[in-house]
Coordinates of C-alpha atoms in Angstrom, one line a residue:
Chain A
M20 CA 7.7 27.7 3.6
E21 CA 5.8 29.4 0.9
L22 CA 2.1 29.4 0.9
L23 CA 2.0 27.2 -2.2
E24 CA 3.9 24.5 -0.4
I25 CA 1.5 24.5 2.6
L26 CA -1.5 24.4 0.2
V27 CA 0.1 21.4 -1.7
L28 CA 0.7 19.6 1.6
V29 CA -2.7 20.1 3.1
F30 CA -4.8 19.6 0.0
S31 CA -2.9 16.6 -1.4
F32 CA -3.2 15.0 2.0
L33 CA -7.0 15.6 2.3
I34 CA -7.8 14.6 -1.4
L35 CA -5.7 11.4 -1.4
L36 CA -7.1 10.5 1.9
A37 CA -10.6 11.0 0.7
I38 CA -10.3 8.9 -2.4
G39 CA -9.1 6.0 -0.3
I40 CA -5.4 5.8 -0.6
P41 CA -4.2 4.1 2.5
I42 CA -3.1 6.6 5.2
A43 CA 0.5 5.7 5.4
W44 CA 1.0 6.2 1.6
T45 CA -1.2 9.3 1.7
L46 CA 1.2 10.8 4.2
G47 CA 4.2 9.7 2.0
I48 CA 2.9 11.0 -1.3
A49 CA 1.8 14.4 0.1
S50 CA 5.2 14.8 1.7
L51 CA 6.9 13.9 -1.6
L52 CA 4.9 16.2 -3.7
T53 CA 5.6 19.0 -1.3
I54 CA 9.3 18.5 -1.0
M55 CA 9.5 18.2 -4.8
L56 CA 8.6 21.9 -5.0
S57 CA 11.9 22.8 -3.5
L58 CA 14.3 19.9 -4.3
D59 CA 15.1 18.3 -7.6
S60 CA 13.6 14.9 -8.2
I61 CA 16.4 12.5 -7.4
T62 CA 17.4 14.5 -4.2
A63 CA 13.8 14.4 -3.1
F64 CA 13.5 10.6 -3.7
T65 CA 16.7 10.0 -1.9
T66 CA 16.1 12.2 1.2
M67 CA 12.6 10.8 1.5
S68 CA 14.0 7.3 1.3
Q69 CA 16.5 8.2 3.9
Q70 CA 13.8 9.6 6.2
F71 CA 11.8 6.4 5.9
L72 CA 14.8 4.1 6.7
T73 CA 16.5 6.2 9.5
S74 CA 13.2 7.0 11.3
L75 CA 12.8 3.3 12.0
D76 CA 16.3 2.9 13.2
S77 CA 15.6 3.4 16.9
F78 CA 16.0 1.2 19.9
T79 CA 13.1 3.0 21.7
L80 CA 10.7 2.1 18.8
L81 CA 11.5 -1.6 19.4
A82 CA 9.3 -1.5 22.6
I83 CA 6.3 -1.3 20.2
P84 CA 6.5 -4.6 18.4
F85 CA 7.2 -6.4 21.7
F86 CA 4.1 -4.8 23.3
I87 CA 2.1 -5.8 20.3
L88 CA 3.4 -9.3 20.4
A89 CA 2.7 -9.6 24.2
G90 CA -0.9 -8.4 23.5
Q91 CA -1.2 -11.0 20.6
I92 CA -0.2 -13.9 22.9
M93 CA -2.6 -12.8 25.5
N94 CA -5.4 -12.5 22.9
Q95 CA -4.9 -16.2 22.2
G96 CA -5.9 -17.1 25.7
G97 CA -8.7 -16.3 28.1
I98 CA -7.3 -13.2 29.5
A99 CA -10.3 -11.1 28.2
N100 CA -12.6 -13.5 30.1
R101 CA -10.6 -13.4 33.2
L102 CA -10.5 -9.6 33.3
I103 CA -14.3 -9.3 32.5
N104 CA -15.0 -11.8 35.2
F105 CA -12.9 -9.8 37.7
A106 CA -14.5 -6.6 36.7
K107 CA -18.0 -8.3 37.0
N108 CA -17.5 -9.3 40.6
L109 CA -16.0 -5.9 41.5
I110 CA -18.5 -3.5 40.0
G111 CA -21.3 -5.6 38.4
A112 CA -23.8 -4.6 41.0
L113 CA -23.8 -0.8 40.1
P114 CA -26.7 0.4 38.1
G115 CA -25.8 -0.3 34.4
G116 CA -23.6 -3.1 35.6
L117 CA -22.5 -4.4 32.3
A118 CA -21.5 -0.9 31.1
H119 CA -19.2 -0.6 34.1
I120 CA -17.8 -4.0 33.5
N121 CA -17.1 -3.0 29.9
V122 CA -15.4 0.2 31.0
V123 CA -13.1 -1.4 33.6
A124 CA -12.3 -4.6 31.5
A125 CA -11.5 -2.5 28.4
M126 CA -9.2 -0.1 30.3
L127 CA -7.4 -3.0 32.0
F128 CA -7.2 -5.0 28.8
G129 CA -6.0 -1.8 26.8
A130 CA -3.4 -1.2 29.5
I131 CA -2.0 -4.8 29.6
A132 CA -2.2 -5.4 25.8
G133 CA -1.1 -1.9 25.0
S134 CA -3.6 -1.7 22.1
S135 CA -6.9 0.2 22.2
V136 CA -8.1 -1.5 19.1
A137 CA -7.5 -5.1 20.5
A138 CA -9.3 -4.1 23.7
A139 CA -12.3 -2.8 21.7
S140 CA -12.6 -5.9 19.7
A141 CA -11.9 -8.5 22.4
I142 CA -14.0 -7.0 25.1
G143 CA -16.8 -5.8 22.7
S144 CA -17.2 -9.1 21.1
I145 CA -17.8 -10.9 24.5
L146 CA -19.8 -8.2 26.2
G147 CA -21.8 -6.9 23.3
P148 CA -24.1 -10.1 23.1
R149 CA -24.5 -10.1 26.8
M150 CA -25.7 -6.5 26.8
K151 CA -28.1 -7.1 24.1
E152 CA -29.6 -10.0 26.2
E153 CA -30.1 -7.6 29.1
G154 CA -31.9 -5.1 27.1
Y155 CA -29.1 -2.6 26.2
T156 CA -29.2 -1.3 22.7
K157 CA -26.3 -2.3 20.5
E158 CA -25.4 1.3 19.9
F159 CA -25.2 2.2 23.6
G160 CA -23.0 -0.8 24.2
A161 CA -20.7 0.0 21.2
S162 CA -20.4 3.6 22.3
I163 CA -19.3 2.7 25.8
N164 CA -16.9 0.1 24.5
I165 CA -15.3 2.5 22.0
T166 CA -14.8 5.4 24.4
S167 CA -13.5 3.2 27.3
S168 CA -11.1 1.3 25.1
S169 CA -9.3 4.5 24.1
M170 CA -8.1 4.8 27.7
G171 CA -5.7 2.0 27.1
L172 CA -3.6 4.5 25.3
V173 CA -3.4 6.8 28.3
I174 CA -2.9 4.1 30.9
P175 CA 0.5 2.5 30.7
P176 CA 2.2 0.6 29.1
S177 CA 1.1 2.6 26.1
N178 CA 2.8 2.6 22.6
I179 CA 1.6 6.0 21.7
L180 CA 3.3 7.4 24.8
I181 CA 6.5 5.9 23.5
V182 CA 5.9 7.4 20.2
Y183 CA 5.5 10.8 21.9
S184 CA 8.7 10.3 23.8
L185 CA 10.3 9.9 20.5
A186 CA 8.6 12.8 18.8
S187 CA 9.4 15.2 21.6
G188 CA 13.0 14.4 21.6
G189 CA 13.3 11.9 24.4
T190 CA 10.9 12.9 27.1
S191 CA 11.2 10.3 29.9
I192 CA 9.0 7.2 29.1
A193 CA 8.8 6.3 32.7
A194 CA 7.6 9.8 33.7
L195 CA 5.0 9.7 30.8
F196 CA 3.8 6.2 31.7
I197 CA 3.2 7.1 35.3
A198 CA 1.6 10.4 34.5
G199 CA -1.0 8.6 32.4
Y200 CA -2.7 6.9 35.3
I201 CA -4.7 9.6 36.9
P202 CA -6.0 11.1 33.6
G203 CA -6.9 7.7 32.3
I204 CA -8.7 6.5 35.3
L205 CA -10.5 9.8 35.7
T206 CA -11.8 9.4 32.1
G207 CA -13.0 5.9 33.1
L208 CA -14.8 7.3 36.1
A209 CA -16.4 9.9 34.0
L210 CA -17.6 7.4 31.5
M211 CA -18.9 5.2 34.3
A212 CA -20.8 8.1 36.0
L213 CA -22.5 8.9 32.7
A214 CA -23.4 5.1 32.2
A215 CA -24.9 5.0 35.6
V216 CA -27.2 8.0 35.1
W217 CA -28.2 6.6 31.8
A218 CA -28.9 3.1 33.1
K219 CA -31.0 4.5 36.0
R220 CA -33.1 6.4 33.5
K221 CA -33.6 3.6 31.1
N222 CA -34.0 1.0 33.9
F223 CA -31.3 -1.2 32.7
P224 CA -30.8 -4.4 34.9
V225 CA -28.5 -4.3 37.9
G226 CA -26.2 -7.2 38.4
E227 CA -26.2 -9.3 41.5
R228 CA -24.0 -8.3 44.3
S229 CA -21.1 -10.6 44.4
T230 CA -19.7 -12.3 47.5
L231 CA -16.3 -11.4 48.9
K232 CA -15.2 -14.9 48.1
N233 CA -16.1 -14.5 44.4
V234 CA -14.2 -11.2 44.2
A235 CA -11.2 -12.9 45.7
T236 CA -11.4 -15.9 43.3
S237 CA -11.8 -13.8 40.2
F238 CA -9.1 -11.6 41.4
I239 CA -6.7 -14.5 41.9
N240 CA -7.5 -15.7 38.4
A241 CA -6.8 -12.4 36.9
F242 CA -3.7 -11.7 39.1
P243 CA -1.0 -13.3 36.8
S244 CA -2.1 -11.0 34.0
L245 CA -2.3 -8.0 36.4
L246 CA 1.1 -8.8 37.7
L247 CA 2.5 -8.2 34.3
L248 CA 1.5 -4.5 34.7
I249 CA 3.4 -4.4 38.0
V250 CA 6.5 -6.0 36.6
V251 CA 6.6 -3.8 33.4
I252 CA 5.6 -0.5 34.9
G253 CA 7.5 -1.1 38.1
G254 CA 10.6 -2.0 36.1
I255 CA 10.4 1.1 33.9
V256 CA 9.5 3.5 36.7
G257 CA 12.1 2.1 39.1
G258 CA 14.7 2.7 36.3
I259 CA 15.5 -1.1 36.3
F260 CA 14.9 -1.7 32.6
T261 CA 14.4 0.4 29.5
A262 CA 10.9 0.3 27.9
T263 CA 12.2 -2.0 25.2
E264 CA 13.7 -4.5 27.7
A265 CA 10.4 -4.4 29.7
A266 CA 8.5 -5.1 26.6
A267 CA 10.7 -8.1 25.8
I268 CA 10.2 -9.4 29.4
A269 CA 6.4 -8.9 28.9
V270 CA 6.6 -11.2 25.8
V271 CA 8.4 -14.0 27.7
Y272 CA 6.2 -13.6 30.7
T273 CA 2.9 -13.8 28.6
L274 CA 4.3 -16.7 26.6
A275 CA 5.2 -18.5 29.8
L276 CA 1.7 -17.8 31.2
A277 CA -0.1 -18.9 27.9
F278 CA 1.9 -22.2 27.9
F279 CA 1.1 -22.7 31.6
Y280 CA -2.6 -22.2 31.0
K281 CA -2.3 -24.4 28.0
E282 CA -3.8 -21.7 25.9
I283 CA -1.1 -21.8 23.2
T284 CA 0.9 -24.6 21.7
F285 CA 4.3 -24.4 19.9
N286 CA 2.4 -24.8 16.5
D287 CA 0.4 -21.6 17.1
L288 CA 3.6 -19.5 17.4
P289 CA 4.0 -18.8 13.6
D290 CA 0.5 -17.4 13.5
V291 CA 1.0 -15.3 16.6
L292 CA 4.2 -14.0 15.3
I293 CA 2.8 -13.1 11.9
N294 CA -0.1 -11.3 13.6
A295 CA 2.3 -9.3 15.6
V296 CA 4.2 -8.5 12.4
K297 CA 1.0 -7.3 10.8
T298 CA 0.2 -4.7 13.5
T299 CA 3.9 -3.9 13.8
S300 CA 4.6 -3.3 10.1
I301 CA 1.3 -1.2 9.7
V302 CA 2.2 1.0 12.7
M303 CA 6.0 1.3 11.6
L304 CA 5.0 2.2 8.1
L305 CA 2.7 4.9 9.5
I306 CA 5.6 6.1 11.8
A307 CA 8.1 6.2 8.9
A308 CA 5.6 8.1 6.7
S309 CA 4.6 10.5 9.5
M310 CA 8.3 11.3 10.4
S311 CA 9.0 12.1 6.8
M312 CA 6.1 14.5 6.8
S313 CA 7.3 16.0 9.9
W314 CA 10.7 16.4 8.4
V315 CA 9.2 18.0 5.3
M316 CA 7.4 20.5 7.6
S317 CA 10.4 21.4 9.5
F318 CA 12.3 21.8 6.2
G319 CA 9.8 24.5 5.3
H320 CA 10.1 26.0 8.9
I321 CA 6.5 25.3 9.6
P322 CA 7.1 24.7 13.4
Q323 CA 8.8 28.2 13.7
N324 CA 6.0 29.9 11.8
V325 CA 3.2 28.2 13.7
S326 CA 5.0 29.0 16.9
E327 CA 5.4 32.7 16.1
A328 CA 1.8 32.9 14.9
L329 CA 0.4 31.3 18.0
L330 CA 2.5 33.4 20.3
G331 CA 1.7 36.5 18.3
L332 CA -2.0 35.9 19.0
S333 CA -1.6 35.7 22.7
D334 CA 1.0 35.1 25.4
N335 CA -1.7 33.8 27.8
K336 CA -0.9 30.1 28.6
F337 CA -4.7 29.3 28.9
V338 CA -5.6 30.8 25.5
I339 CA -2.7 29.1 23.7
L340 CA -3.5 25.7 25.3
L341 CA -7.2 26.1 24.4
L342 CA -6.2 26.9 20.9
I343 CA -3.9 23.9 20.6
N344 CA -6.6 21.7 22.0
L345 CA -9.1 22.9 19.4
I346 CA -6.7 22.4 16.5
L347 CA -5.8 18.9 17.8
L348 CA -9.5 17.9 18.1
F349 CA -9.9 18.9 14.6
V350 CA -6.8 17.2 13.4
G351 CA -7.9 14.0 15.3
M352 CA -11.0 13.8 13.2
F353 CA -9.0 13.4 10.1
M354 CA -5.7 11.8 11.2
D355 CA -4.9 8.6 13.1
I356 CA -3.4 9.1 16.4
T357 CA 0.1 8.0 15.6
P358 CA 0.7 10.4 12.6
A359 CA -1.0 13.1 14.6
V360 CA 1.4 12.8 17.5
L361 CA 4.5 12.5 15.2
I362 CA 3.5 15.4 13.1
F363 CA 2.1 17.9 15.6
T364 CA 4.4 17.3 18.6
P365 CA 7.3 19.1 16.9
I366 CA 5.0 21.9 15.9
F367 CA 3.3 22.5 19.2
L368 CA 5.8 21.3 21.8
P369 CA 8.1 24.4 21.3
V370 CA 5.2 26.7 22.0
A371 CA 4.3 24.8 25.1
L372 CA 7.9 24.9 26.3
E373 CA 8.0 28.6 25.7
L374 CA 5.0 29.0 28.0
G375 CA 6.6 26.9 30.7
I376 CA 4.6 23.8 30.3
D377 CA 6.2 20.5 31.2
P378 CA 6.8 18.2 28.2
V379 CA 5.3 15.3 30.2
H380 CA 2.2 17.3 31.0
F381 CA 1.9 18.4 27.3
G382 CA 2.3 14.7 26.1
I383 CA -0.7 13.7 28.3
I384 CA -2.8 16.6 27.1
M385 CA -2.1 15.5 23.4
I386 CA -2.8 11.9 24.0
V387 CA -6.0 12.5 26.0
N388 CA -7.1 14.9 23.2
L389 CA -6.3 12.6 20.3
C390 CA -8.1 9.7 22.1
I391 CA -11.2 11.6 21.3
G392 CA -10.1 11.9 17.7
I393 CA -9.8 8.1 17.2
C394 CA -13.5 7.7 18.4
T395 CA -14.8 10.3 15.9
P396 CA -15.7 10.0 12.2
P397 CA -14.6 10.3 9.5
V398 CA -11.2 8.8 10.4
G399 CA -11.5 7.0 13.7
T400 CA -9.7 3.6 13.9
L401 CA -11.3 2.8 17.3
L402 CA -14.8 3.8 16.1
F403 CA -14.5 1.5 13.0
V404 CA -13.5 -1.5 15.0
G405 CA -16.1 -0.8 17.8
V406 CA -18.9 -0.4 15.3
S407 CA -18.0 -3.5 13.3
V408 CA -17.6 -5.7 16.5
A409 CA -21.1 -4.5 17.5
E410 CA -22.6 -5.1 14.0
T411 CA -24.0 -1.6 13.9
T412 CA -23.3 1.6 11.8
I413 CA -21.4 4.8 12.5
E414 CA -24.5 6.9 11.9
K415 CA -26.4 5.1 14.7
V416 CA -23.7 5.2 17.4
I417 CA -23.1 9.0 17.0
K418 CA -26.1 9.8 19.1
P419 CA -25.2 7.7 22.2
L420 CA -21.5 8.7 21.7
L421 CA -22.1 12.5 22.0
P422 CA -22.7 12.6 25.8
L423 CA -19.6 10.4 26.2
F424 CA -17.6 12.8 24.1
A425 CA -18.8 15.6 26.3
A426 CA -17.5 13.7 29.4
M427 CA -14.1 13.1 27.6
L428 CA -14.0 16.9 26.8
V429 CA -14.5 17.8 30.4
V430 CA -11.7 15.5 31.5
L431 CA -9.5 16.9 28.7
M432 CA -10.1 20.4 30.1
L433 CA -9.3 19.3 33.6
V434 CA -6.1 17.6 32.3
T435 CA -5.1 20.6 30.3
F436 CA -5.6 23.3 33.0
W437 CA -4.8 21.3 36.1
E438 CA -1.1 20.2 35.6
D439 CA -1.0 18.3 39.0
L440 CA -3.5 15.6 37.5
S441 CA -0.6 14.6 35.2
L442 CA 2.5 15.7 37.2
W443 CA 1.7 14.7 40.7
L444 CA 2.6 11.0 40.3
P445 CA 5.9 11.5 38.2
R446 CA 7.0 14.2 40.9
L447 CA 6.1 11.8 43.7
F448 CA 8.5 9.2 42.1
N449 CA 11.1 11.8 41.4
L450 CA 10.9 11.3 37.7
I451 CA 10.7 15.0 36.8
Chain B
M16 CA 3.2 -17.4 -8.4
R17 CA 1.7 -14.9 -6.0
N18 CA 0.9 -17.5 -3.5
F19 CA 4.5 -18.8 -3.6
I20 CA 6.0 -15.4 -2.9
D21 CA 3.5 -14.8 -0.2
K22 CA 4.5 -18.0 1.5
I23 CA 8.3 -17.1 1.2
I24 CA 7.8 -13.6 2.7
R25 CA 5.4 -14.9 5.4
N26 CA 8.0 -17.4 6.6
A27 CA 10.8 -14.8 6.4
L28 CA 8.7 -12.5 8.5
V29 CA 8.1 -15.1 11.2
I30 CA 11.7 -15.9 11.3
I31 CA 12.8 -12.3 11.6
M32 CA 10.3 -11.5 14.2
A33 CA 11.4 -14.6 16.3
L34 CA 15.1 -13.5 15.9
L35 CA 14.1 -10.1 17.0
V36 CA 12.6 -11.5 20.3
L37 CA 15.4 -13.8 20.8
D38 CA 18.0 -10.9 20.3
V39 CA 16.5 -8.6 22.8
V40 CA 15.8 -11.4 25.3
W41 CA 19.5 -12.3 25.0
Q42 CA 20.3 -8.7 25.6
V43 CA 18.3 -8.6 28.8
F44 CA 19.8 -11.9 29.9
T45 CA 23.4 -10.8 29.3
R46 CA 22.9 -7.5 31.0
Y47 CA 21.0 -8.6 34.1
I48 CA 22.0 -12.3 34.6
L49 CA 25.5 -12.5 33.1
E50 CA 26.2 -8.8 33.8
L51 CA 28.2 -8.8 30.7
P52 CA 26.1 -6.7 28.3
S53 CA 26.3 -8.0 24.7
T54 CA 27.7 -5.4 22.4
I55 CA 26.0 -6.3 19.2
T56 CA 22.4 -7.0 20.1
D57 CA 21.4 -3.4 20.2
E58 CA 22.5 -2.9 16.6
V59 CA 21.2 -6.3 15.4
A60 CA 17.7 -5.4 16.9
R61 CA 17.5 -2.1 15.3
F62 CA 18.3 -3.6 11.9
L63 CA 15.9 -6.3 12.3
L64 CA 13.2 -3.9 13.1
I65 CA 13.8 -1.9 9.9
W66 CA 13.7 -5.2 8.0
V67 CA 10.6 -6.6 9.7
S68 CA 8.8 -3.2 9.2
L69 CA 9.6 -2.8 5.6
L70 CA 9.2 -6.4 4.5
G71 CA 6.0 -6.6 6.6
A72 CA 4.7 -3.4 4.9
A73 CA 5.3 -5.1 1.5
Y74 CA 3.5 -8.3 2.6
F75 CA 0.5 -6.6 4.2
S76 CA 0.4 -4.1 1.3
G77 CA -0.1 -7.3 -0.8
Q78 CA -2.9 -8.4 1.5
N79 CA -4.4 -4.9 1.2
M80 CA -4.3 -4.5 4.9
H81 CA -3.3 -0.9 5.2
I82 CA -5.9 1.3 6.8
S83 CA -7.8 3.5 4.3
I84 CA -11.2 5.2 4.3
D85 CA -13.6 4.2 1.5
L86 CA -15.7 7.3 1.8
L87 CA -15.8 8.1 -2.0
A88 CA -16.0 4.5 -3.2
N89 CA -19.5 4.1 -1.6
Y90 CA -20.9 6.9 -3.9
L91 CA -19.5 5.4 -7.2
S92 CA -20.9 3.1 -9.8
S93 CA -19.2 -0.2 -9.8
S94 CA -17.3 0.6 -13.0
N95 CA -16.1 3.9 -11.6
R96 CA -15.2 2.2 -8.4
Q97 CA -12.9 -0.2 -10.4
K98 CA -11.3 2.8 -12.1
L99 CA -10.8 4.4 -8.7
K100 CA -9.1 1.3 -7.3
I101 CA -6.8 1.1 -10.2
F102 CA -5.9 4.8 -9.7
I103 CA -5.3 4.2 -6.0
K104 CA -2.9 1.2 -6.7
A105 CA -1.1 3.2 -9.5
S106 CA -0.5 6.0 -7.1
I107 CA 1.1 3.6 -4.7
I108 CA 3.2 2.2 -7.4
C109 CA 4.4 5.6 -8.4
F110 CA 5.3 6.6 -4.9
V111 CA 7.0 3.4 -4.1
L112 CA 8.9 3.3 -7.3
C113 CA 10.3 6.9 -6.7
V114 CA 11.1 6.6 -3.0
F115 CA 11.6 3.0 -2.2
V116 CA 13.2 1.7 -5.4
I117 CA 15.0 4.8 -7.0
G118 CA 15.6 6.8 -3.8
G119 CA 16.5 3.7 -1.9
G120 CA 18.8 2.5 -4.6
V121 CA 20.6 5.8 -4.9
L122 CA 21.0 5.9 -1.1
M123 CA 22.4 2.3 -1.1
Y124 CA 24.7 3.3 -3.9
Y125 CA 26.1 6.4 -2.1
T126 CA 26.5 4.7 1.3
Y127 CA 28.3 1.9 -0.4
I128 CA 30.8 3.9 -2.4
F129 CA 31.5 6.1 0.5
R130 CA 32.1 2.9 2.6
Q131 CA 29.7 3.8 5.3
I132 CA 29.9 0.9 7.8
T133 CA 27.8 0.1 11.0
P134 CA 29.6 1.0 14.2
T135 CA 29.5 -2.5 15.9
L136 CA 28.8 -5.1 13.2
Q137 CA 31.1 -3.4 10.7
I138 CA 29.0 -4.2 7.8
P139 CA 28.2 -1.8 4.9
I140 CA 25.1 0.1 5.9
A141 CA 23.9 -0.4 2.4
Y142 CA 23.1 -4.0 3.2
V143 CA 20.7 -2.8 5.8
Y144 CA 19.2 -0.3 3.5
S145 CA 18.8 -2.9 0.7
I146 CA 15.3 -3.7 2.3
G147 CA 14.1 -0.4 0.9
P148 CA 14.4 -1.2 -2.8
L149 CA 13.4 -4.9 -2.1
S150 CA 10.4 -4.0 -0.3
G151 CA 9.5 -1.5 -3.0
L152 CA 9.8 -4.0 -5.8
L153 CA 7.6 -6.4 -3.9
I154 CA 4.9 -3.7 -3.4
I155 CA 5.0 -2.9 -7.0
Y156 CA 4.6 -6.5 -8.0
Y157 CA 1.7 -6.9 -5.7
K158 CA 0.0 -3.7 -6.9
L159 CA 0.5 -4.7 -10.6
S160 CA -0.9 -8.1 -9.9
D161 CA -3.8 -6.5 -8.2
I162 CA -4.5 -4.2 -11.2
W163 CA -4.2 -7.2 -13.5
R164 CA -6.8 -9.1 -11.4
I165 CA -9.2 -6.2 -11.4
L166 CA -9.0 -5.8 -15.1
K167 CA -9.3 -9.5 -15.8
M168 CA -12.2 -10.0 -13.6
Q169 CA -13.9 -7.0 -15.0
Y170 CA -13.5 -8.6 -18.4
K171 CA -15.3 -11.7 -17.2
E172 CA -17.9 -10.3 -14.9
N173 CA -18.6 -7.0 -13.1
H174 CA -17.8 -8.2 -9.7
V175 CA -14.6 -7.6 -7.7
I176 CA -14.0 -8.1 -4.1
L177 CA -10.4 -7.1 -3.5
N178 CA -9.9 -4.2 -1.2
K179 CA -10.9 -4.5 2.4

C-alpha cells in the first residue's frame, strides 16, 4: 500500500470519529475512501457491499446474538441481586467489603451474561448507592465497577473471544474459553488487593462476617445461574456442542429459569427480543465494518508490511510482544474492542506465529490488553457506561482509575510473558 | 409515517429473532435427541443472522443508537452543532447510498444473472443479499427525516434533542 493510502485510512478514520460519526460508519467510510484510491467507484462499492454481507455469513458468529439474548433474559430477573448476595456472603467481611463484592459480582455477571457493559450497568446501579451510603466516593465505586466488569470479556463464555477465533482464522473456541479463566481471575484478584489496601487507608467500613449457613443459602440461590456456566463451558470444552449450540441452549435454559422464578411473562418476550436485536445489530454492523476495513488493509498488503517492519526491528520475542502491547494499548484508547480485534489480529498474529507464540496465548494477550482500552478515554464503552451509571464524570474517575490501570498493566505483562498462565488449562484439557 | 415504518420493522425484527432461536434450537434437538441432523437449519440460521443484523442496523440507526463520541459537539455553538449533525447524517447517507444501495444492488444483479444459488435451500443468493439495498434505503429514509426534523425545529426554535 502506498503511503497516501495509509494516510487516507488513518486520518479519515480519526477525523470522522472525532466529529461524531458513529464508529461503525466511520470504519466503513474510511475503508471506502481508501479502497476508492485503487479501484473504480462501482467496483469499490460492490466489493465493499460484498465484504459487509459475506462477513456476517458465519455460523460461528451466531453464538453472539444468543449469548446476548441469554444475557437480556437474565437481566429481566433478579440474577444480579442473587449474584451480589452470594458475593456478599462470601467476601463481604474483607476490608473494603463492598468493593470486593462489586469485583466478584461483576466478574460472575460478565461471565454469565457475556457482556461487560451489561455487568457494569446492572451491578453498578445496585451497588453504587450502597457504596455511597457506606462512605465510599462515587468515583471510587465507579472505577472499581468499570475495571472489574471488563473481566467478563476474558472469563468465558465471551463474545469477544469468539470474534478473535473468527479473526484468527478459526482458533479453537474451547481452548480460548478455558484459557481465559486464570488471566481473568488474576486480574480480579489484583483489583481486589488494591481495593483492600485503599479501603484500609481510608477506613472504609468492613461488612459483617457471614455465617456458613448464609453462605450456603446464597450459594443455593445463585446456583441455577452458576450452573449455566458449567453446562455451557463444560459442553464446549468437552466437545459436546459448538459455541453456537451452547449459546442456544443457554437461551432455552435462562428462559426456563426466568419463567420458573416468574421473572418474565410471555408478554415480555417481544421487548426482550428487540433488546437483544439492538445489541446484536450494533455489534454485527461493527463486525461487518471492521472486517471490511481489515480486508482493505490486506488488499494493500498492510499486514505483510507491518510484519516485515516489526521483525526487521528485532527478532527478540519479548521486544516484539512489548511493542505489540504498546501499539494495542494506544489503539484501545481510540477504538472499541470488537473492531480492534478484527482489524489488528490479522496484522499482528502472523508476527506472533513467526515468533512461535501460540494463537490461543496471543488471543488472551490481545483481549486482556484491549480490556484496558475499553476503560480508557476518549473512546471507552465501559468507561462511558460505568460513569453514567454512577452519575459522575470521566474527568473525576480518572484519578481513582489510574492505580487500577496500573494493576491491570501488571497482569497484562504477566499474561504476556508467562505463557503458562493462559496455556496451562487448555493443555490440561488436551485442547492444544 | 415514521412511526408506522418503525412499528413494522420492529415487529419484523422480533419475528426474525424468534425464528433464529427456534431454528438453532431445532438444530440442537435434531442432532442430539433425534440424532438426525437437520440439513437446512445451518443455512437458514446464517441467512436470518444477516437479515436481523442489517435490518436491525437500519432500525437502530433510525433510533440514533449507534455508538459515537460527541467530543467536538460540546465545543460548538448550538447553530454550528446543528450543522455538524446534518453533516454527520449526510455522510451516513452518502456511504449507505454507495455501498448498501448501489453496491448491494449491483451485487444482487450479478449473483442473479449468474444464477448463484445457495447450496442447500437452492434459492438465488440474490434474495439473501436483497437485505443490503433494503436496509440502505431505510437508513437513507431515517437520516433524511432526521435532517428534515433538525431543519424544521430550527426554523421554529433553537432547540433540538435528537442524537443520543
